[in-house]
CSV table of C-alpha atoms in Angstrom, one decimal:
chain,number,residue,atom,x,y,z
I,18,MET,CA,-0.1,0.0,0.2
I,19,PRO,CA,1.3,3.4,-0.9
I,20,ASP,CA,2.4,5.6,1.8
I,21,ALA,CA,0.0,8.3,1.1
I,22,SER,CA,-2.9,5.8,1.3
I,23,PHE,CA,-1.6,4.4,4.4
I,24,GLU,CA,-1.4,7.9,6.0
I,25,GLN,CA,-4.8,8.9,4.7
I,26,ILE,CA,-6.2,6.0,6.7
I,27,VAL,CA,-4.2,7.0,9.8
I,28,GLU,CA,-5.3,10.6,9.5
I,29,ARG,CA,-9.1,9.3,9.1
I,30,TRP,CA,-9.2,6.9,11.7
I,31,TYR,CA,-6.5,7.4,14.4
I,32,ASP,CA,-8.8,9.7,16.4
I,33,PRO,CA,-11.9,7.5,16.7
I,34,LEU,CA,-9.7,4.5,17.3
I,35,TYR,CA,-7.8,6.3,20.0
I,36,ARG,CA,-11.1,7.1,21.8
I,37,PHE,CA,-12.4,3.6,21.5
I,38,ALA,CA,-9.0,2.6,22.9
I,39,LEU,CA,-9.1,5.1,25.7
I,40,SER,CA,-12.8,3.8,26.7
I,41,LEU,CA,-11.6,0.4,26.8
I,42,THR,CA,-8.3,0.8,28.7
I,43,ARG,CA,-9.1,4.1,30.6
I,44,GLY,CA,-5.6,5.1,30.3
I,45,ASP,CA,-3.8,7.3,27.9
I,46,SER,CA,-0.6,5.5,27.5
I,47,LEU,CA,-2.3,2.3,27.1
I,48,ALA,CA,-4.9,3.6,24.6
I,49,ALA,CA,-1.9,5.2,22.6
I,50,ASP,CA,-0.2,1.5,22.7
I,51,LEU,CA,-3.5,-0.1,21.5
I,52,THR,CA,-3.9,2.4,18.9
I,53,GLN,CA,-0.4,2.0,17.5
I,54,ASP,CA,-0.4,-1.8,17.6
I,55,THR,CA,-3.8,-1.7,15.5
I,56,PHE,CA,-2.1,0.3,12.8
I,57,CYS,CA,1.0,-1.6,13.0
I,58,ILE,CA,-1.1,-4.7,12.0
I,59,TRP,CA,-2.7,-2.8,9.3
I,60,ALA,CA,0.5,-1.9,8.0
I,61,GLU,CA,1.4,-5.6,7.8
I,62,ARG,CA,-1.9,-7.1,6.7
I,63,GLY,CA,-3.8,-4.3,5.5
I,64,HIS,CA,-2.9,-5.0,1.9
I,65,GLN,CA,-5.0,-8.2,2.2
I,66,LEU,CA,-8.3,-6.4,2.4
I,67,ARG,CA,-9.6,-5.9,-1.1
I,68,ASP,CA,-12.8,-4.0,0.1
I,69,ASN,CA,-12.1,-0.4,1.1
I,70,SER,CA,-15.5,-0.2,2.8
I,71,LYS,CA,-14.4,-2.5,5.3
I,72,VAL,CA,-11.5,-0.5,6.6
I,73,LYS,CA,-13.4,1.0,9.3
I,74,SER,CA,-14.7,-2.5,10.6
I,75,TRP,CA,-11.4,-4.1,10.0
I,76,LEU,CA,-9.7,-1.5,12.2
I,77,PHE,CA,-12.1,-1.4,14.9
I,78,THR,CA,-12.3,-5.2,15.1
I,79,THR,CA,-8.7,-5.5,15.2
I,80,LEU,CA,-8.3,-3.0,18.1
I,81,TYR,CA,-11.0,-4.7,20.1
I,82,ARG,CA,-9.4,-8.1,19.6
I,83,GLU,CA,-5.9,-6.8,20.5
I,84,PHE,CA,-7.5,-5.6,23.6
I,85,THR,CA,-9.0,-8.6,24.6
I,86,ARG,CA,-6.1,-10.8,23.5
I,87,SER,CA,-3.2,-8.7,25.3
I,88,TYR,CA,-4.5,-5.8,27.1
I,89,ARG,CA,-7.6,-6.9,29.2
I,90,GLN,CA,-5.6,-9.1,31.4
I,91,ALA,CA,-3.1,-6.3,32.1
I,92,ILE,CA,-5.6,-3.9,33.3
I,93,ARG,CA,-7.1,-4.0,36.8
I,94,HIS,CA,-10.2,-2.2,36.4
I,95,PRO,CA,-11.8,-1.1,39.6
I,96,HIS,CA,-15.3,-2.5,39.9
I,97,TYR,CA,-18.1,0.0,40.5
I,98,GLY,CA,-21.4,-0.9,41.7
I,99,ILE,CA,-24.0,1.6,40.5
I,100,GLU,CA,-26.2,2.7,43.1
I,101,GLN,CA,-29.9,1.9,42.4
I,102,HIS,CA,-31.9,5.5,42.1
I,103,GLU,CA,-35.2,5.2,44.1
I,104,HIS,CA,-36.6,7.9,42.0
I,105,GLU,CA,-36.6,8.7,38.5
I,106,LEU,CA,-33.7,10.8,37.5
I,107,PRO,CA,-34.3,14.1,36.1
I,108,PRO,CA,-34.1,14.3,32.2
I,109,ILE,CA,-30.9,15.6,31.0
I,110,GLN,CA,-31.0,18.2,28.2
I,111,PRO,CA,-28.6,18.2,25.2
I,112,ALA,CA,-27.6,21.8,26.1
I,113,GLN,CA,-26.5,20.7,29.5
I,114,VAL,CA,-24.2,17.9,27.7
I,115,ASP,CA,-22.9,20.4,25.5
I,116,ALA,CA,-21.8,22.3,28.4
I,117,LEU,CA,-19.6,19.4,29.6
I,118,ASP,CA,-16.2,19.0,28.3
I,119,GLY,CA,-15.3,15.8,26.4
I,120,GLN,CA,-13.3,14.4,29.1
I,121,THR,CA,-16.0,14.7,31.7
I,122,VAL,CA,-18.4,12.8,29.2
I,123,LEU,CA,-15.6,10.2,28.5
I,124,ASP,CA,-15.0,9.8,32.3
I,125,ALA,CA,-18.7,9.0,32.8
I,126,LEU,CA,-18.5,6.5,29.7
I,127,CYS,CA,-15.6,4.8,31.3
I,128,ARG,CA,-17.5,4.2,34.5
I,129,VAL,CA,-20.4,2.5,32.8
I,130,ASP,CA,-20.5,-1.3,33.4
I,131,GLU,CA,-17.8,-2.9,31.1
I,132,ASN,CA,-20.4,-5.3,29.7
I,133,TYR,CA,-22.2,-2.3,28.3
I,134,ARG,CA,-19.4,0.0,27.7
I,135,SER,CA,-17.8,-1.4,24.4
I,136,ALA,CA,-21.4,-1.4,22.6
I,137,LEU,CA,-22.2,2.0,23.8
I,138,THR,CA,-18.8,3.5,22.9
I,139,LEU,CA,-19.2,2.1,19.2
I,140,PHE,CA,-22.5,3.5,19.1
I,141,TYR,CA,-21.3,7.0,19.7
I,142,ILE,CA,-17.9,6.9,18.2
I,143,GLU,CA,-18.4,6.9,14.3
I,144,GLU,CA,-22.0,5.9,14.8
I,145,HIS,CA,-21.5,2.3,14.4
I,146,SER,CA,-24.8,0.6,13.6
I,147,TYR,CA,-26.1,-2.1,16.1
I,148,ARG,CA,-25.5,-4.5,13.4
I,149,GLU,CA,-21.9,-3.3,12.9
I,150,ILE,CA,-21.5,-3.6,16.7
I,151,ALA,CA,-23.0,-7.2,16.8
I,152,ASP,CA,-20.4,-8.2,13.9
I,153,LEU,CA,-17.5,-6.3,15.8
I,154,LEU,CA,-18.1,-7.8,19.3
I,155,GLU,CA,-19.4,-11.0,18.1
I,156,ILE,CA,-22.6,-11.1,20.0
I,157,PRO,CA,-26.2,-11.4,19.0
I,158,ILE,CA,-28.1,-8.3,17.8
I,159,GLY,CA,-30.7,-8.7,20.7
I,160,THR,CA,-27.6,-8.6,23.1
I,161,VAL,CA,-26.4,-5.5,21.6
I,162,MET,CA,-29.8,-3.8,21.7
I,163,SER,CA,-30.1,-4.8,25.4
I,164,ARG,CA,-26.7,-3.6,26.2
I,165,LEU,CA,-27.4,-0.2,24.6
I,166,ALA,CA,-30.5,0.6,26.4
I,167,ARG,CA,-29.1,-0.5,29.8
I,168,GLY,CA,-25.9,1.3,29.1
I,169,LYS,CA,-27.6,4.4,27.9
I,170,GLU,CA,-29.4,4.3,31.4
I,171,GLN,CA,-26.2,4.2,33.2
I,172,LEU,CA,-24.5,6.8,31.3
I,173,ARG,CA,-27.3,9.2,31.8
I,174,SER,CA,-27.4,8.6,35.3
I,175,LEU,CA,-23.6,9.2,35.6
I,176,LEU,CA,-23.9,12.3,33.5
I,177,ALA,CA,-26.7,13.5,35.8
I,178,ASP,CA,-24.3,13.2,38.6
I,179,ALA,CA,-21.6,15.1,36.8
I,180,LEU,CA,-24.0,17.9,36.0
I,181,ALA,CA,-25.2,17.9,39.7
I,182,GLY,CA,-21.5,18.5,40.5
I,183,ASP,CA,-21.1,15.7,42.7
I,184,LYS,CA,-19.5,12.5,42.4
I,185,ARG,CA,-21.3,9.3,42.4
I,186,THR,CA,-20.9,7.3,45.5
I,187,VAL,CA,-18.9,4.2,44.5
I,188,ILE,CA,-19.4,1.2,46.5
I,189,PRO,CA,-17.4,-2.1,46.0
I,190,LEU,CA,-18.9,-4.3,43.6
I,191,GLY,CA,-19.4,-7.3,46.1
I,192,LYS,CA,-21.2,-4.9,48.4
I,193,ALA,CA,-23.2,-3.7,45.7
I,194,ARG,CA,-24.4,-7.0,44.8
I,195,GLU,CA,-25.2,-7.8,48.3
I,196,ASN,CA,-27.5,-4.6,48.5
I,197,THR,CA,-28.9,-4.3,45.2
I,198,SER,CA,-30.5,-6.8,42.6
I,199,PRO,CA,-28.5,-7.5,39.6
I,200,THR,CA,-28.8,-5.0,36.8
I,201,SER,CA,-28.4,-7.4,33.8
T,4,MET,CA,-45.5,-3.7,19.8
T,5,ASN,CA,-46.2,-1.3,22.7
T,6,ASN,CA,-44.3,2.0,23.5
T,7,ASP,CA,-41.9,0.2,25.8
T,8,GLU,CA,-41.0,-2.3,23.3
T,9,ALA,CA,-40.6,0.4,20.7
T,10,LYS,CA,-38.3,2.2,23.0
T,11,PHE,CA,-36.1,-0.6,23.2
T,12,TYR,CA,-35.7,-0.7,19.6
T,13,LEU,CA,-35.3,2.9,19.2
T,14,CYS,CA,-32.5,2.9,21.8
T,15,ALA,CA,-30.4,1.2,19.0
T,16,CYS,CA,-31.3,3.9,16.5
T,17,ARG,CA,-28.4,6.3,15.6
T,18,PRO,CA,-29.0,9.9,16.1
T,19,GLY,CA,-27.9,10.8,12.3
T,20,GLY,CA,-30.8,8.8,11.0
T,21,GLY,CA,-28.6,6.2,9.3
T,22,ASP,CA,-30.9,3.5,10.5
T,23,ALA,CA,-34.1,4.9,8.8
T,24,ASP,CA,-34.3,1.9,6.4
T,25,ASP,CA,-33.5,-0.7,8.7
T,26,PRO,CA,-36.1,-3.4,8.3
T,27,ALA,CA,-35.7,-4.5,12.1
T,28,LEU,CA,-36.4,-1.0,13.3
T,29,ARG,CA,-38.8,0.0,10.7
T,30,GLU,CA,-41.8,-0.9,12.8
T,31,ALA,CA,-40.6,0.9,15.9
T,32,LEU,CA,-39.9,4.1,13.7
T,33,ASP,CA,-43.4,3.8,12.1
T,34,GLN,CA,-44.8,3.6,15.5
T,35,ALA,CA,-43.0,6.9,16.7
T,36,SER,CA,-44.1,8.6,13.7
T,37,ARG,CA,-47.7,7.8,14.7
T,38,ASP,CA,-47.6,8.4,18.5
T,39,PRO,CA,-46.9,11.9,19.4
T,40,SER,CA,-45.5,10.8,22.9
T,41,LEU,CA,-43.3,8.4,21.6
T,42,ARG,CA,-42.4,10.8,18.8
T,43,ALA,CA,-41.3,13.4,21.5
T,44,TRP,CA,-39.5,10.7,23.4
T,45,PHE,CA,-37.5,9.6,20.5
T,46,ARG,CA,-36.8,13.1,19.4
T,47,ALA,CA,-35.2,14.0,22.9
T,48,GLU,CA,-33.3,10.6,22.9
T,49,SER,CA,-31.8,11.5,19.5
T,50,GLU,CA,-30.7,14.8,20.4
T,51,LEU,CA,-29.3,13.8,23.6
T,52,ASP,CA,-27.5,11.0,22.0
T,53,ALA,CA,-26.0,13.6,19.3
T,54,ALA,CA,-24.9,15.7,22.0
T,55,ILE,CA,-23.1,13.0,23.9
T,56,ALA,CA,-21.5,11.6,20.6
T,57,GLY,CA,-20.5,15.3,19.8
T,58,ARG,CA,-18.7,15.6,23.1
T,59,LEU,CA,-16.9,12.2,22.8
T,60,ARG,CA,-15.7,13.2,19.3
T,61,SER,CA,-14.2,16.4,20.7
T,62,ILE,CA,-11.5,14.3,22.4
T,63,ARG,CA,-8.6,14.2,20.2
T,64,ALA,CA,-5.7,11.7,20.2
T,65,PRO,CA,-2.2,13.3,21.2
T,66,LEU,CA,-0.3,14.4,18.5
T,67,GLU,CA,2.7,12.1,19.4
T,68,VAL,CA,0.3,9.1,18.8
T,69,ARG,CA,0.0,9.8,15.3
T,70,ALA,CA,3.6,10.3,14.7
T,71,ALA,CA,4.4,7.0,16.6
T,72,VAL,CA,1.7,5.5,14.5
T,73,LEU,CA,3.3,6.5,11.2
T,74,ALA,CA,6.9,5.6,12.5
T,75,GLY,CA,5.9,2.3,13.7
T,76,ALA,CA,4.2,1.4,10.6
T,77,HIS,CA,7.1,2.3,8.3
T,78,ALA,CA,9.1,-0.2,10.6
T,79,SER,CA,6.7,-2.9,10.0
T,80,ARG,CA,6.6,-2.4,6.4
T,81,ARG,CA,10.4,-2.7,6.4
T,82,GLY,CA,10.1,-5.8,8.1
T,83,ARG,CA,7.3,-7.0,5.6
T,84,THR,CA,9.4,-6.1,2.6
T,85,TRP,CA,12.3,-8.1,3.8
T,86,ARG,CA,10.2,-11.1,3.9
T,87,TRP,CA,8.5,-10.7,0.4
T,88,PRO,CA,11.1,-12.8,-1.7
T,89,GLY,CA,10.4,-15.8,0.5
T,90,TRP,CA,6.5,-15.3,0.1
T,91,TRP,CA,7.0,-14.8,-3.8
T,92,ALA,CA,9.0,-18.1,-4.1
T,93,LEU,CA,6.5,-20.1,-1.9
T,94,ALA,CA,3.5,-18.6,-3.9
T,95,ALA,CA,5.3,-19.5,-7.2
T,96,GLY,CA,5.9,-23.1,-5.9
T,97,ILE,CA,2.6,-23.6,-5.0
T,98,ILE,CA,1.2,-22.4,-8.2
T,99,LEU,CA,3.6,-24.5,-10.2
T,100,LEU,CA,2.4,-27.5,-8.0
T,101,GLY,CA,-1.1,-26.7,-8.8
T,102,VAL,CA,-0.5,-26.6,-12.4
T,103,LEU,CA,1.4,-29.8,-12.6
T,104,THR,CA,-1.1,-31.4,-10.6
T,105,VAL,CA,-3.9,-30.5,-12.7
T,106,SER,CA,-2.3,-31.1,-16.0
T,107,LEU,CA,-0.5,-34.4,-15.3
T,108,LEU,CA,-2.8,-36.4,-13.0
T,109,PRO,CA,-5.5,-38.7,-14.4
T,110,LYS,CA,-8.9,-37.5,-13.4
T,111,SER,CA,-12.0,-39.5,-12.5
T,112,GLY,CA,-15.5,-38.9,-12.9
T,113,GLU,CA,-16.4,-35.4,-14.3
T,114,PRO,CA,-13.7,-33.4,-12.9
T,115,VAL,CA,-14.4,-29.7,-11.8
T,116,ALA,CA,-12.3,-27.4,-13.6
T,117,VAL,CA,-10.1,-25.8,-11.4
T,118,ALA,CA,-10.7,-22.2,-12.9
T,119,SER,CA,-14.4,-22.8,-11.9
T,120,LEU,CA,-13.2,-22.5,-8.3
T,121,ASN,CA,-12.9,-18.7,-9.4
T,122,GLU,CA,-16.5,-18.7,-10.1
T,123,LEU,CA,-17.6,-20.3,-6.6
T,124,ILE,CA,-15.3,-17.7,-5.1
T,125,ARG,CA,-17.2,-15.0,-7.0
T,126,LEU,CA,-20.5,-16.1,-6.1
T,127,SER,CA,-19.7,-16.2,-2.3
T,128,GLY,CA,-18.8,-12.5,-2.9
T,129,THR,CA,-22.4,-11.5,-4.3
T,130,GLY,CA,-25.4,-10.8,-2.0
T,131,PRO,CA,-25.5,-10.8,1.7
T,132,HIS,CA,-22.4,-12.7,3.0
T,133,VAL,CA,-24.5,-15.2,4.9
T,134,ASP,CA,-28.3,-16.3,4.6
T,135,ALA,CA,-28.4,-17.1,8.3
T,136,ARG,CA,-26.6,-16.1,11.4
T,137,PHE,CA,-25.6,-18.6,14.1
T,138,ALA,CA,-23.0,-18.3,17.1
T,139,GLU,CA,-23.0,-22.3,17.3
T,140,THR,CA,-22.3,-24.9,14.7
T,141,ALA,CA,-25.0,-26.9,15.8
T,142,GLY,CA,-27.4,-24.4,14.5
T,143,ILE,CA,-25.4,-24.1,11.3
T,144,ARG,CA,-25.7,-27.9,10.6
T,145,ASP,CA,-29.5,-27.9,11.3
T,146,TRP,CA,-29.9,-25.2,8.9
T,147,LEU,CA,-27.9,-26.8,6.2
T,148,ARG,CA,-29.6,-29.9,6.8
T,149,SER,CA,-33.1,-28.3,6.2
T,150,ARG,CA,-31.7,-27.2,2.9
T,151,ASN,CA,-30.3,-30.3,1.6
T,152,ALA,CA,-26.9,-28.8,1.7
T,153,PRO,CA,-23.7,-30.7,3.1
T,154,HIS,CA,-24.0,-30.7,6.9
T,155,GLU,CA,-22.4,-33.9,8.2
T,156,PHE,CA,-18.7,-33.2,7.8
T,157,PRO,CA,-15.8,-33.2,10.1
T,158,LEU,CA,-15.1,-29.6,11.2
T,159,PRO,CA,-11.2,-28.8,11.5
T,160,THR,CA,-10.6,-28.8,15.3
T,161,GLY,CA,-8.9,-25.1,14.5
T,162,LEU,CA,-12.5,-23.9,13.4
T,163,ALA,CA,-14.3,-25.6,16.2
T,164,GLN,CA,-12.5,-23.2,18.6
T,165,ALA,CA,-13.4,-20.3,16.5
T,166,ALA,CA,-16.5,-18.0,16.7
T,167,ALA,CA,-19.2,-19.0,14.2
T,168,GLN,CA,-20.8,-16.2,12.3
T,169,GLY,CA,-23.3,-18.0,10.1
T,170,CYS,CA,-23.6,-19.9,6.7
T,171,ARG,CA,-25.3,-19.8,3.5
T,172,VAL,CA,-25.8,-22.3,0.7
T,173,ILE,CA,-24.5,-21.4,-2.8
T,174,GLU,CA,-25.5,-23.3,-6.0
T,175,TRP,CA,-22.4,-24.0,-8.0
T,176,GLU,CA,-21.7,-26.4,-10.9
T,177,GLY,CA,-25.0,-28.0,-10.2
T,178,ARG,CA,-24.5,-28.8,-6.7
T,179,LYS,CA,-25.2,-27.4,-3.4
T,180,VAL,CA,-22.2,-26.0,-1.4
T,181,ALA,CA,-22.1,-25.1,2.1
T,182,MET,CA,-20.4,-22.0,3.2
T,183,LEU,CA,-19.7,-21.4,6.8
T,184,CYS,CA,-18.2,-18.1,8.2
T,185,PHE,CA,-16.1,-17.9,11.3
T,186,HIS,CA,-14.0,-15.2,13.2
T,187,LEU,CA,-10.7,-16.3,14.4
T,188,ASP,CA,-9.1,-15.1,17.5
T,189,SER,CA,-6.7,-13.2,15.6
T,190,GLY,CA,-9.6,-11.0,14.3
T,191,GLU,CA,-9.6,-12.5,10.8
T,192,HIS,CA,-12.5,-13.7,9.0
T,193,VAL,CA,-12.4,-17.1,7.1
T,194,ASP,CA,-14.9,-19.0,5.2
T,195,LEU,CA,-15.3,-22.8,4.8
T,196,PHE,CA,-16.8,-24.3,1.6
T,197,VAL,CA,-18.0,-27.8,1.9
T,198,ILE,CA,-18.7,-29.4,-1.4
T,199,GLU,CA,-20.0,-33.1,-1.6
T,200,GLY,CA,-17.8,-35.0,-3.9
T,201,ASN,CA,-14.1,-35.4,-4.5
T,202,ASP,CA,-13.9,-35.0,-8.2
T,203,PHE,CA,-11.1,-32.4,-8.0
T,204,PRO,CA,-7.8,-33.5,-9.3
T,205,VAL,CA,-5.7,-34.1,-6.4
T,206,THR,CA,-2.7,-36.0,-5.7
T,207,ALA,CA,-3.2,-37.3,-2.2
T,208,ASP,CA,-5.6,-35.7,0.2
T,209,GLN,CA,-4.8,-32.0,-0.3
T,210,LEU,CA,-4.8,-29.5,-3.3
T,211,GLU,CA,-3.5,-26.2,-2.6
T,212,LEU,CA,-4.3,-23.0,-4.8
T,213,ALA,CA,-2.6,-19.6,-4.1
T,214,ASN,CA,-4.0,-16.2,-4.0
T,215,MET,CA,-7.2,-16.9,-6.0
T,216,ALA,CA,-9.5,-13.8,-6.2
T,217,GLY,CA,-7.4,-11.8,-3.9
T,218,ARG,CA,-7.8,-14.8,-1.0
T,219,ARG,CA,-5.6,-17.2,0.2
T,220,ILE,CA,-7.1,-20.6,-0.3
T,221,VAL,CA,-6.3,-24.1,1.1
T,222,ALA,CA,-8.2,-27.1,-0.1
T,223,TRP,CA,-8.3,-30.6,1.0
T,224,GLN,CA,-10.4,-33.8,0.6
T,225,SER,CA,-11.9,-36.2,3.0
T,226,ALA,CA,-14.4,-39.1,3.1
T,227,GLY,CA,-15.7,-38.0,-0.2
T,228,THR,CA,-16.1,-34.4,0.5
T,229,THR,CA,-13.9,-31.4,-0.6
T,230,PHE,CA,-13.3,-28.5,1.5
T,231,LEU,CA,-11.9,-25.1,0.6
T,232,LEU,CA,-10.9,-22.8,3.4
T,233,THR,CA,-10.4,-19.2,2.3
T,234,GLY,CA,-9.6,-15.8,3.9
T,235,GLU,CA,-7.7,-12.7,3.4
T,236,THR,CA,-5.0,-13.9,5.8
T,237,TYR,CA,-1.7,-15.7,5.7
T,238,ARG,CA,-1.9,-19.0,4.1
T,239,GLU,CA,0.0,-20.4,7.2
T,240,THR,CA,-3.1,-19.5,9.2
T,241,LEU,CA,-5.1,-21.5,6.9
T,242,GLU,CA,-2.9,-24.3,6.9
T,243,ALA,CA,-2.6,-24.5,10.8
T,244,ILE,CA,-6.5,-24.6,10.8
T,245,ARG,CA,-6.7,-27.3,8.6
T,246,ARG,CA,-3.7,-29.4,10.3
T,247,ILE,CA,-4.9,-28.9,13.9
């Protein structure tokens, strides 16, 4: 593949891939490594992909697989229990989200349960369709829909807290399970 | 479909309207267009989704990441260039072996022209990639059996561990060919074609073709069945799957 073509692909996709990596790893340096690994694999094997329309899914799939293969074990995610709200949360307005900075929204996204976070991130980053997400994560379409619905609930709950200026009370997952019913 | 069910589906709709033609979401979208309360809910959801997506898109990768990506890729390509002569020699050897095999060995029955394999590969690239999606090979076998396509065959152990994606049946040379799709742990996608009959010109139990239609292909025969394993991946990967 000519250098210019490779650079065009890097130019187009390194930001979205980095964001996806950031949501998976929750760390700048690991996200950078994961993004770089993905493009190195592309540099070595990308020439085998004949259909240019599949570059996006190829890159995101490769990044996700590299994460599950090499990085997930190394990351010790703190497990958060999300408190159950006894009352319905006040609706969040788009203008309120616009007033937040990107990092605050990303921080909230990173606190969403890991089961839902990957699907939710792909949904918001580059607007992957639910079918693309199912292919990429290799899960049934119904599961994607369920994860999107539940993930959005969690994200909005966390954003509501961010807007209220307080930090969600974080309790260990084990204790959360003792005190609350499972959310999934 | 009640409004709660519709909301479940509408949660999967992208805010940009990119799913308006999705048949699985069509009913929920139609309902939202008819029901004022659901329409208001969906509009608010879409606007909020768009706002969240916009905030996330504002995050940019550090500039040094881009520089490192480009530098690392150059290094990877240099390594690949160094290996190319060996690949070419290997590919040339395989092609020569295939040509000799096809032209010199006696054939039995009505042999399928090797060139027509191109047609099979081409057919597999038309229409939806799979007719039915299954995560388990048991479901694939049942589906193939219901369509009188090959379904009782030994699956290479290397694929038994892979994630099944689905299957389709292709009409080719007057016979039904089963095509099974898998994702490997490496992230690569491979297709396994299962053809009843062994009227391919082969020397022993294996026929190898190289780089057909942009894909690597490994073929072998077992118990009266011909198998083609293809993918845009290294031939060694396919060989390893076949050998396992």
